[in-house]
Amino acid sequence: MNINPYRDYILLFFMEVIKLDSKSHDDPTLKSIAKLMVIEDNSIYTKLPPRSIDLFYYSLSDSERISHSHVFFLIKKSNEDIGYAFFRFFNITDKDQMILYIYITPHHRRKKLMYNALNMIRGEIPKHIRIIGIFHIEEKETENPLIKELLKQKFGIQPVYVERYNTSDLTKFNKSNIKMIADQLEQKAKNNGFEIYFIENGDFNIIPNFNYSQYLTMLGRIWNDMPKEDANWEEEIISEDIYNDRINSITKRFKGTLWHIIAINSQNREYAATTDVYFYPYNISEVKQADTGVDRKYRGFGLGRTVKYMMLNKILNDDRLKNSKIWVTGNANSNKHMLSINDELNYIHDYTEYYYELPIEKFDTYLSNSDNLK
């Protein structure tokens, strides 16, 4: 690990940063980071069922994807695990950007240890990076405005993108009522000339004459049509290799299950709408909603609402999810149409993620300022 020299050696003394270089769940460094992740997760997501440490083991071991990769660091002081950090690098688009995240345990904060750790890992940031993405997640009811104010004062930055995390209590739905609505919406879609298919774990070939390339082209239009707000992000590129890697990450490397529901125009075989969810056997209380979207030319048929209700009906009636408690989703705060559908599905806005773009020059100015040690 390269350590940048700076003035206060006393604070640095007994501090150590260890770069994770193993994917084994038995690796001591990986185990230590996973334990810290559980502590942090439980402190943030107080309204969610506790997540299994296995989820974090798999997250740490699945650090290299086709579209992006991660580097993890364990932060220690006097041989005590006091925090962790990670970098996320983008391999296809936004190559000059990265995400930096750092966590220090509460009783070690305000001791300049975060500043020291950032100095210690600065040498691991590649020279071509020009923007560092940073984010923080707040519980809506106890949100602390001081964090945003601190980032504004320290770096002169404000959020460029706001994501709402919403949860829906699966135990409160009337199964019969949801099935009735889902069946009615499916029949309406069929009357409008659409076919709807359910796919498990990426087995798209159950769709007659499935054209993977055309489906991913539609999905790319949906992704790139989603609100970016003020974020400086390039358009997404979705290849078969990239999407297969996502499927394999969920179903093989995380040992989970992935469901898609796709609507297709019966006449021209164009892909019109899609939604997907996934879940893990070791974290079965939570069902995670991923993408939902309708291709622009097929909006106005109610297909977004249709595929969401059909997916909810599937979730409520599959025996594998009989012990599931919540359905979790995230949406851009400006995506009013999807938020209105979520309101109908009893989603509650519990958490908010604020995302910032920090020029590397401002980051380096902060690290070089000795006043931050006082």
CSV table of C-alpha atoms in Angstrom, one decimal:
chain,number,residue,atom,x,y,z
A,1,MET,CA,0.0,0.0,0.0
A,2,ASN,CA,1.4,3.4,-1.0
A,3,ILE,CA,1.0,6.0,1.8
A,4,ASN,CA,1.1,9.6,0.9
A,5,PRO,CA,3.3,11.6,3.3
A,6,TYR,CA,1.7,14.3,5.4
A,7,ARG,CA,2.3,16.2,8.5
A,8,ASP,CA,0.7,14.5,11.5
A,9,TYR,CA,2.6,11.3,12.0
A,10,ILE,CA,1.1,10.7,15.5
A,11,LEU,CA,-2.4,10.1,14.0
A,12,LEU,CA,-1.0,7.8,11.4
A,13,PHE,CA,1.0,5.8,13.9
A,14,PHE,CA,-0.6,2.3,14.5
A,15,MET,CA,-2.9,2.8,11.5
A,16,GLU,CA,-2.9,0.2,8.7
A,17,VAL,CA,-4.9,-0.2,5.5
A,18,ILE,CA,-5.0,-3.7,4.0
A,19,LYS,CA,-6.1,-4.2,0.4
A,20,LEU,CA,-8.3,-7.2,-0.1
A,21,ASP,CA,-6.6,-9.6,-2.6
A,22,SER,CA,-8.6,-12.8,-2.0
A,23,LYS,CA,-12.1,-13.9,-3.0
A,24,SER,CA,-12.2,-16.7,-0.4
A,25,HIS,CA,-14.9,-16.5,2.2
A,26,ASP,CA,-12.3,-17.9,4.6
A,27,ASP,CA,-9.9,-15.0,4.1
A,28,PRO,CA,-9.5,-13.1,7.4
A,29,THR,CA,-9.5,-9.7,5.6
A,30,LEU,CA,-12.7,-10.5,3.7
A,31,LYS,CA,-14.3,-11.7,6.9
A,32,SER,CA,-13.4,-8.6,8.8
A,33,ILE,CA,-14.8,-6.3,6.0
A,34,ALA,CA,-18.0,-8.4,5.9
A,35,LYS,CA,-18.5,-8.0,9.6
A,36,LEU,CA,-18.1,-4.2,9.4
A,37,MET,CA,-20.6,-4.1,6.5
A,38,VAL,CA,-23.2,-6.0,8.6
A,39,ILE,CA,-22.7,-3.5,11.4
A,40,GLU,CA,-23.1,-0.5,9.1
A,41,ASP,CA,-26.0,-2.1,7.2
A,42,ASN,CA,-27.9,-2.7,10.4
A,43,SER,CA,-27.3,0.9,11.6
A,44,ILE,CA,-28.6,2.4,8.3
A,45,TYR,CA,-31.5,0.1,7.3
A,46,THR,CA,-33.2,0.0,10.7
A,47,LYS,CA,-36.6,-0.7,9.0
A,48,LEU,CA,-35.4,-3.7,7.1
A,49,PRO,CA,-35.0,-7.3,8.3
A,50,PRO,CA,-31.3,-7.9,9.2
A,51,ARG,CA,-29.3,-9.1,6.2
A,52,SER,CA,-27.2,-12.3,6.4
A,53,ILE,CA,-23.5,-11.9,6.4
A,54,ASP,CA,-23.4,-14.3,3.5
A,55,LEU,CA,-24.8,-11.5,1.3
A,56,PHE,CA,-21.6,-9.4,2.1
A,57,TYR,CA,-19.3,-12.4,1.6
A,58,TYR,CA,-20.7,-12.9,-1.9
A,59,SER,CA,-20.5,-9.1,-2.6
A,60,LEU,CA,-16.8,-9.0,-1.6
A,61,SER,CA,-15.9,-12.1,-3.6
A,62,ASP,CA,-17.8,-10.9,-6.8
A,63,SER,CA,-15.6,-7.8,-7.1
A,64,GLU,CA,-14.7,-8.1,-10.8
A,65,ARG,CA,-17.5,-7.8,-13.4
A,66,ILE,CA,-17.4,-7.0,-17.1
A,67,SER,CA,-19.0,-3.6,-16.7
A,68,HIS,CA,-17.3,-2.6,-13.4
A,69,SER,CA,-14.9,-3.7,-10.7
A,70,HIS,CA,-14.2,-3.1,-7.1
A,71,VAL,CA,-11.2,-2.7,-4.8
A,72,PHE,CA,-11.8,-3.1,-1.1
A,73,PHE,CA,-9.7,-2.0,1.8
A,74,LEU,CA,-9.8,-2.9,5.5
A,75,ILE,CA,-8.9,-0.1,7.9
A,76,LYS,CA,-7.2,-1.0,11.2
A,77,LYS,CA,-5.8,1.0,14.2
A,78,SER,CA,-3.8,-0.7,17.0
A,79,ASN,CA,-4.8,-4.0,15.5
A,80,GLU,CA,-8.5,-3.2,15.7
A,81,ASP,CA,-10.8,-3.3,12.7
A,82,ILE,CA,-12.2,0.2,12.6
A,83,GLY,CA,-13.6,0.6,9.1
A,84,TYR,CA,-13.5,-0.2,5.4
A,85,ALA,CA,-13.4,1.5,2.1
A,86,PHE,CA,-14.0,0.6,-1.6
A,87,PHE,CA,-13.4,2.0,-5.0
A,88,ARG,CA,-15.7,1.1,-7.9
A,89,PHE,CA,-14.2,1.5,-11.4
A,90,PHE,CA,-16.2,1.5,-14.6
A,91,ASN,CA,-14.9,-0.6,-17.5
A,92,ILE,CA,-17.2,0.2,-20.4
A,93,THR,CA,-18.5,3.8,-20.0
A,94,ASP,CA,-17.5,6.6,-17.6
A,95,LYS,CA,-14.0,5.2,-17.4
A,96,ASP,CA,-12.7,8.6,-16.1
A,97,GLN,CA,-15.1,8.3,-13.1
A,98,MET,CA,-15.0,6.1,-10.0
A,99,ILE,CA,-17.0,5.8,-6.8
A,100,LEU,CA,-15.3,6.1,-3.4
A,101,TYR,CA,-17.0,4.9,-0.2
A,102,ILE,CA,-15.5,4.9,3.3
A,103,TYR,CA,-17.0,3.7,6.6
A,104,ILE,CA,-15.5,4.3,10.0
A,105,THR,CA,-17.1,2.8,13.1
A,106,PRO,CA,-19.0,5.4,15.2
A,107,HIS,CA,-16.7,5.5,18.2
A,108,HIS,CA,-13.7,6.1,16.0
A,109,ARG,CA,-15.1,9.1,14.2
A,110,ARG,CA,-14.1,12.7,14.8
A,111,LYS,CA,-10.5,11.5,15.4
A,112,LYS,CA,-9.3,12.3,11.9
A,113,LEU,CA,-9.0,8.6,11.1
A,114,MET,CA,-11.1,8.9,8.0
A,115,TYR,CA,-8.8,11.7,6.7
A,116,ASN,CA,-5.8,9.5,7.4
A,117,ALA,CA,-7.3,6.5,5.7
A,118,LEU,CA,-8.1,8.5,2.6
A,119,ASN,CA,-4.5,9.7,2.4
A,120,MET,CA,-3.4,6.1,2.7
A,121,ILE,CA,-5.5,4.8,-0.2
A,122,ARG,CA,-5.1,7.9,-2.4
A,123,GLY,CA,-2.1,6.3,-4.2
A,124,GLU,CA,-4.4,3.5,-5.4
A,125,ILE,CA,-6.5,5.8,-7.5
A,126,PRO,CA,-5.5,5.6,-11.2
A,127,LYS,CA,-4.1,8.7,-12.8
A,128,HIS,CA,-6.8,8.9,-15.5
A,129,ILE,CA,-9.7,9.4,-12.9
A,130,ARG,CA,-11.1,12.9,-13.0
A,131,ILE,CA,-14.4,12.6,-11.1
A,132,ILE,CA,-15.0,10.8,-7.8
A,133,GLY,CA,-18.5,9.8,-7.1
A,134,ILE,CA,-19.5,9.8,-3.4
A,135,PHE,CA,-22.8,9.0,-1.8
A,136,HIS,CA,-24.5,8.7,1.5
A,137,ILE,CA,-27.8,7.1,2.5
A,138,GLU,CA,-30.2,8.6,5.0
A,139,GLU,CA,-33.3,7.3,6.7
A,140,LYS,CA,-36.1,9.6,5.6
A,141,GLU,CA,-37.5,10.2,9.1
A,142,THR,CA,-34.1,10.9,10.8
A,143,GLU,CA,-32.3,12.6,7.9
A,144,ASN,CA,-29.3,14.7,9.0
A,145,PRO,CA,-29.0,17.9,6.8
A,146,LEU,CA,-25.6,18.5,8.3
A,147,ILE,CA,-24.0,15.9,6.0
A,148,LYS,CA,-25.1,17.7,2.8
A,149,GLU,CA,-24.0,21.0,4.4
A,150,LEU,CA,-20.6,19.6,5.3
A,151,LEU,CA,-20.0,18.4,1.8
A,152,LYS,CA,-21.0,21.8,0.5
A,153,GLN,CA,-18.6,23.5,2.8
A,154,LYS,CA,-15.6,21.1,2.4
A,155,PHE,CA,-15.8,20.6,-1.3
A,156,GLY,CA,-18.4,23.1,-2.7
A,157,ILE,CA,-20.6,20.3,-4.1
A,158,GLN,CA,-24.2,19.5,-3.9
A,159,PRO,CA,-26.2,16.3,-4.9
A,160,VAL,CA,-26.4,15.7,-8.6
A,161,TYR,CA,-28.7,12.7,-8.3
A,162,VAL,CA,-31.2,11.6,-5.7
A,163,GLU,CA,-32.4,8.0,-5.4
A,164,ARG,CA,-35.5,7.1,-3.3
A,165,TYR,CA,-35.4,3.7,-1.7
A,166,ASN,CA,-38.9,2.4,-1.1
A,167,THR,CA,-40.2,-0.7,0.7
A,168,SER,CA,-43.5,-2.5,0.4
A,169,ASP,CA,-44.7,-4.9,3.2
A,170,LEU,CA,-45.5,-8.2,1.4
A,171,THR,CA,-47.5,-9.5,4.4
A,172,LYS,CA,-50.2,-6.8,4.0
A,173,PHE,CA,-51.3,-7.6,0.5
A,174,ASN,CA,-54.6,-9.5,-0.2
A,175,LYS,CA,-53.4,-12.3,-2.4
A,176,SER,CA,-56.8,-12.9,-4.0
A,177,ASN,CA,-57.2,-9.2,-4.8
A,178,ILE,CA,-53.7,-8.9,-6.3
A,179,LYS,CA,-54.3,-12.0,-8.4
A,180,MET,CA,-57.6,-10.6,-9.7
A,181,ILE,CA,-55.9,-7.3,-10.7
A,182,ALA,CA,-52.9,-9.0,-12.3
A,183,ASP,CA,-55.2,-11.3,-14.3
A,184,GLN,CA,-57.3,-8.4,-15.5
A,185,LEU,CA,-54.3,-6.4,-16.5
A,186,GLU,CA,-52.7,-9.3,-18.4
A,187,GLN,CA,-56.0,-9.9,-20.3
A,188,LYS,CA,-56.1,-6.2,-21.2
A,189,ALA,CA,-52.6,-6.4,-22.5
A,190,LYS,CA,-53.4,-9.4,-24.6
A,191,ASN,CA,-56.5,-7.6,-26.0
A,192,ASN,CA,-54.2,-4.8,-27.0
A,193,GLY,CA,-52.0,-7.2,-28.9
A,194,PHE,CA,-49.2,-8.1,-26.4
A,195,GLU,CA,-47.9,-11.4,-25.2
A,196,ILE,CA,-46.4,-11.6,-21.7
A,197,TYR,CA,-43.8,-14.2,-20.6
A,198,PHE,CA,-42.3,-15.2,-17.3
A,199,ILE,CA,-38.6,-16.1,-17.3
A,200,GLU,CA,-36.5,-17.6,-14.5
A,201,ASN,CA,-32.7,-17.3,-14.3
A,202,GLY,CA,-32.2,-15.9,-17.7
A,203,ASP,CA,-33.9,-18.8,-19.7
A,204,PHE,CA,-35.1,-16.4,-22.4
A,205,ASN,CA,-35.4,-19.2,-24.9
A,206,ILE,CA,-38.9,-20.1,-23.6
A,207,ILE,CA,-40.0,-17.1,-25.7
A,208,PRO,CA,-40.6,-18.2,-29.2
A,209,ASN,CA,-37.9,-16.9,-31.6
A,210,PHE,CA,-36.3,-14.9,-28.8
A,211,ASN,CA,-33.9,-12.3,-30.2
A,212,TYR,CA,-31.5,-11.4,-27.4
A,213,SER,CA,-29.9,-8.5,-29.3
A,214,GLN,CA,-33.2,-6.8,-29.9
A,215,TYR,CA,-34.3,-7.3,-26.3
A,216,LEU,CA,-31.0,-5.7,-25.0
A,217,THR,CA,-31.4,-2.9,-27.5
A,218,MET,CA,-34.9,-2.2,-26.0
A,219,LEU,CA,-33.5,-2.5,-22.5
A,220,GLY,CA,-30.7,0.0,-23.4
A,221,ARG,CA,-33.2,2.5,-24.6
A,222,ILE,CA,-35.1,2.1,-21.3
A,223,TRP,CA,-32.0,2.5,-19.2
A,224,ASN,CA,-30.8,5.5,-21.1
A,225,ASP,CA,-34.3,7.1,-20.9
A,226,MET,CA,-34.3,7.0,-17.1
A,227,PRO,CA,-33.7,10.3,-15.3
A,228,LYS,CA,-30.0,11.0,-14.8
A,229,GLU,CA,-30.9,14.4,-13.2
A,230,ASP,CA,-27.7,16.4,-13.1
A,231,ALA,CA,-25.3,13.5,-13.0
A,232,ASN,CA,-22.5,13.5,-15.6
A,233,TRP,CA,-23.1,9.9,-16.8
A,234,GLU,CA,-22.6,8.5,-20.3
A,235,GLU,CA,-25.2,6.4,-22.0
A,236,GLU,CA,-25.3,2.8,-20.9
A,237,ILE,CA,-24.0,0.1,-23.3
A,238,ILE,CA,-25.6,-3.3,-22.8
A,239,SER,CA,-24.0,-6.3,-24.6
A,240,GLU,CA,-24.9,-9.9,-24.3
A,241,ASP,CA,-21.7,-10.5,-22.4
A,242,ILE,CA,-22.4,-7.7,-19.9
A,243,TYR,CA,-26.0,-8.9,-19.3
A,244,ASN,CA,-25.1,-12.5,-19.1
A,245,ASP,CA,-22.5,-11.5,-16.5
A,246,ARG,CA,-25.2,-9.8,-14.5
A,247,ILE,CA,-27.4,-12.9,-14.7
A,248,ASN,CA,-24.5,-15.1,-13.7
A,249,SER,CA,-23.6,-12.8,-10.8
A,250,ILE,CA,-27.1,-13.2,-9.3
A,251,THR,CA,-27.8,-16.8,-10.1
A,252,LYS,CA,-24.4,-18.5,-9.9
A,253,ARG,CA,-21.9,-16.4,-7.9
A,254,PHE,CA,-24.5,-15.1,-5.4
A,255,LYS,CA,-26.5,-18.4,-5.7
A,256,GLY,CA,-29.8,-16.4,-6.1
A,257,THR,CA,-32.9,-16.5,-8.3
A,258,LEU,CA,-33.7,-14.0,-11.0
A,259,TRP,CA,-37.2,-13.4,-12.5
A,260,HIS,CA,-38.1,-11.4,-15.5
A,261,ILE,CA,-41.6,-10.6,-16.9
A,262,ILE,CA,-41.4,-9.3,-20.5
A,263,ALA,CA,-44.2,-7.9,-22.7
A,264,ILE,CA,-43.9,-8.4,-26.5
A,265,ASN,CA,-45.9,-7.0,-29.4
A,266,SER,CA,-47.6,-10.0,-30.9
A,267,GLN,CA,-47.6,-8.7,-34.5
A,268,ASN,CA,-44.0,-7.4,-35.0
A,269,ARG,CA,-42.3,-9.3,-32.1
A,270,GLU,CA,-40.9,-6.1,-30.7
A,271,TYR,CA,-40.1,-6.1,-27.0
A,272,ALA,CA,-42.3,-3.5,-25.3
A,273,ALA,CA,-41.8,-3.7,-21.5
A,274,THR,CA,-39.8,-5.6,-18.9
A,275,THR,CA,-39.4,-5.9,-15.1
A,276,ASP,CA,-37.1,-8.1,-13.0
A,277,VAL,CA,-36.6,-9.1,-9.4
A,278,TYR,CA,-34.1,-11.3,-7.6
A,279,PHE,CA,-33.7,-12.9,-4.2
A,280,TYR,CA,-31.3,-15.0,-2.2
A,281,PRO,CA,-31.9,-18.1,-0.1
A,282,TYR,CA,-29.8,-16.8,2.7
A,283,ASN,CA,-31.7,-13.5,2.7
A,284,ILE,CA,-35.1,-14.7,1.8
A,285,SER,CA,-37.0,-12.1,3.9
A,286,GLU,CA,-36.2,-9.5,1.2
A,287,VAL,CA,-37.1,-9.4,-2.5
A,288,LYS,CA,-35.2,-6.9,-4.5
A,289,GLN,CA,-36.8,-5.1,-7.4
A,290,ALA,CA,-34.4,-4.3,-10.2
A,291,ASP,CA,-35.4,-2.7,-13.5
A,292,THR,CA,-38.9,-1.9,-14.7
A,293,GLY,CA,-39.4,0.0,-17.9
A,294,VAL,CA,-41.6,0.4,-21.0
A,295,ASP,CA,-40.1,1.3,-24.4
A,296,ARG,CA,-41.1,4.8,-25.3
A,297,LYS,CA,-43.2,3.8,-28.3
A,298,TYR,CA,-45.3,1.5,-26.2
A,299,ARG,CA,-46.2,3.8,-23.4
A,300,GLY,CA,-49.8,4.5,-22.8
A,301,PHE,CA,-50.9,0.9,-22.8
A,302,GLY,CA,-50.4,0.5,-19.0
A,303,LEU,CA,-47.7,-2.1,-19.5
A,304,GLY,CA,-45.5,-0.9,-16.6
A,305,ARG,CA,-48.4,-1.3,-14.2
A,306,THR,CA,-49.2,-4.7,-15.8
A,307,VAL,CA,-45.8,-6.3,-15.4
A,308,LYS,CA,-45.4,-4.9,-11.9
A,309,TYR,CA,-48.7,-6.4,-10.7
A,310,MET,CA,-48.0,-9.7,-12.5
A,311,MET,CA,-44.6,-9.8,-10.7
A,312,LEU,CA,-46.2,-9.1,-7.4
A,313,ASN,CA,-48.7,-11.9,-7.9
A,314,LYS,CA,-45.8,-14.2,-8.6
A,315,ILE,CA,-43.9,-13.1,-5.5
A,316,LEU,CA,-47.0,-13.6,-3.3
A,317,ASN,CA,-47.7,-17.1,-4.6
A,318,ASP,CA,-44.3,-18.8,-5.0
A,319,ASP,CA,-43.6,-21.2,-2.2
A,320,ARG,CA,-39.9,-20.2,-2.2
A,321,LEU,CA,-41.0,-16.7,-1.0
A,322,LYS,CA,-43.5,-17.7,1.6
A,323,ASN,CA,-41.3,-16.2,4.3
A,324,SER,CA,-40.5,-13.1,2.4
A,325,LYS,CA,-41.4,-9.9,4.2
A,326,ILE,CA,-40.5,-6.9,2.1
A,327,TRP,CA,-40.2,-5.9,-1.6
A,328,VAL,CA,-37.5,-3.2,-2.0
A,329,THR,CA,-37.0,-0.9,-4.9
A,330,GLY,CA,-35.1,2.3,-5.8
A,331,ASN,CA,-36.1,5.0,-8.2
A,332,ALA,CA,-34.8,8.4,-9.2
A,333,ASN,CA,-36.6,11.0,-7.1
A,334,SER,CA,-37.7,12.7,-10.3
A,335,ASN,CA,-39.2,9.6,-11.9
A,336,LYS,CA,-42.8,10.6,-11.1
A,337,HIS,CA,-44.5,8.0,-13.2
A,338,MET,CA,-42.8,5.0,-11.6
A,339,LEU,CA,-43.2,6.5,-8.2
A,340,SER,CA,-46.9,6.7,-8.8
A,341,ILE,CA,-47.1,3.0,-9.6
A,342,ASN,CA,-45.0,2.2,-6.5
A,343,ASP,CA,-47.5,4.3,-4.4
A,344,GLU,CA,-50.3,2.1,-5.7
A,345,LEU,CA,-48.3,-1.0,-4.7
A,346,ASN,CA,-48.0,0.3,-1.1
A,347,TYR,CA,-44.4,1.3,-1.3
A,348,ILE,CA,-43.2,3.6,1.5
A,349,HIS,CA,-40.3,6.1,1.0
A,350,ASP,CA,-37.9,4.9,3.8
A,351,TYR,CA,-34.4,5.9,2.6
A,352,THR,CA,-32.8,8.5,0.4
A,353,GLU,CA,-29.4,8.2,-1.3
A,354,TYR,CA,-27.6,11.4,-2.3
A,355,TYR,CA,-25.0,11.2,-5.0
A,356,TYR,CA,-22.2,13.8,-5.6
A,357,GLU,CA,-19.5,14.3,-8.2
A,358,LEU,CA,-16.2,15.5,-6.8
A,359,PRO,CA,-13.5,16.6,-9.1
A,360,ILE,CA,-10.2,14.9,-8.3
A,361,GLU,CA,-8.5,18.3,-7.9
A,362,LYS,CA,-10.8,19.2,-5.0
A,363,PHE,CA,-10.2,15.8,-3.4
A,364,ASP,CA,-6.5,16.3,-3.6
A,365,THR,CA,-6.7,19.8,-2.2
A,366,TYR,CA,-8.7,18.5,0.8
A,367,LEU,CA,-6.1,15.8,1.4
A,368,SER,CA,-3.2,18.2,1.2
A,369,ASN,CA,-4.7,20.7,3.7
A,370,SER,CA,-3.2,20.2,7.1
A,371,ASP,CA,-6.1,22.1,8.7
A,372,ASN,CA,-8.2,18.9,8.2
A,373,LEU,CA,-6.0,17.3,10.9
A,374,LYS,CA,-6.9,19.9,13.5
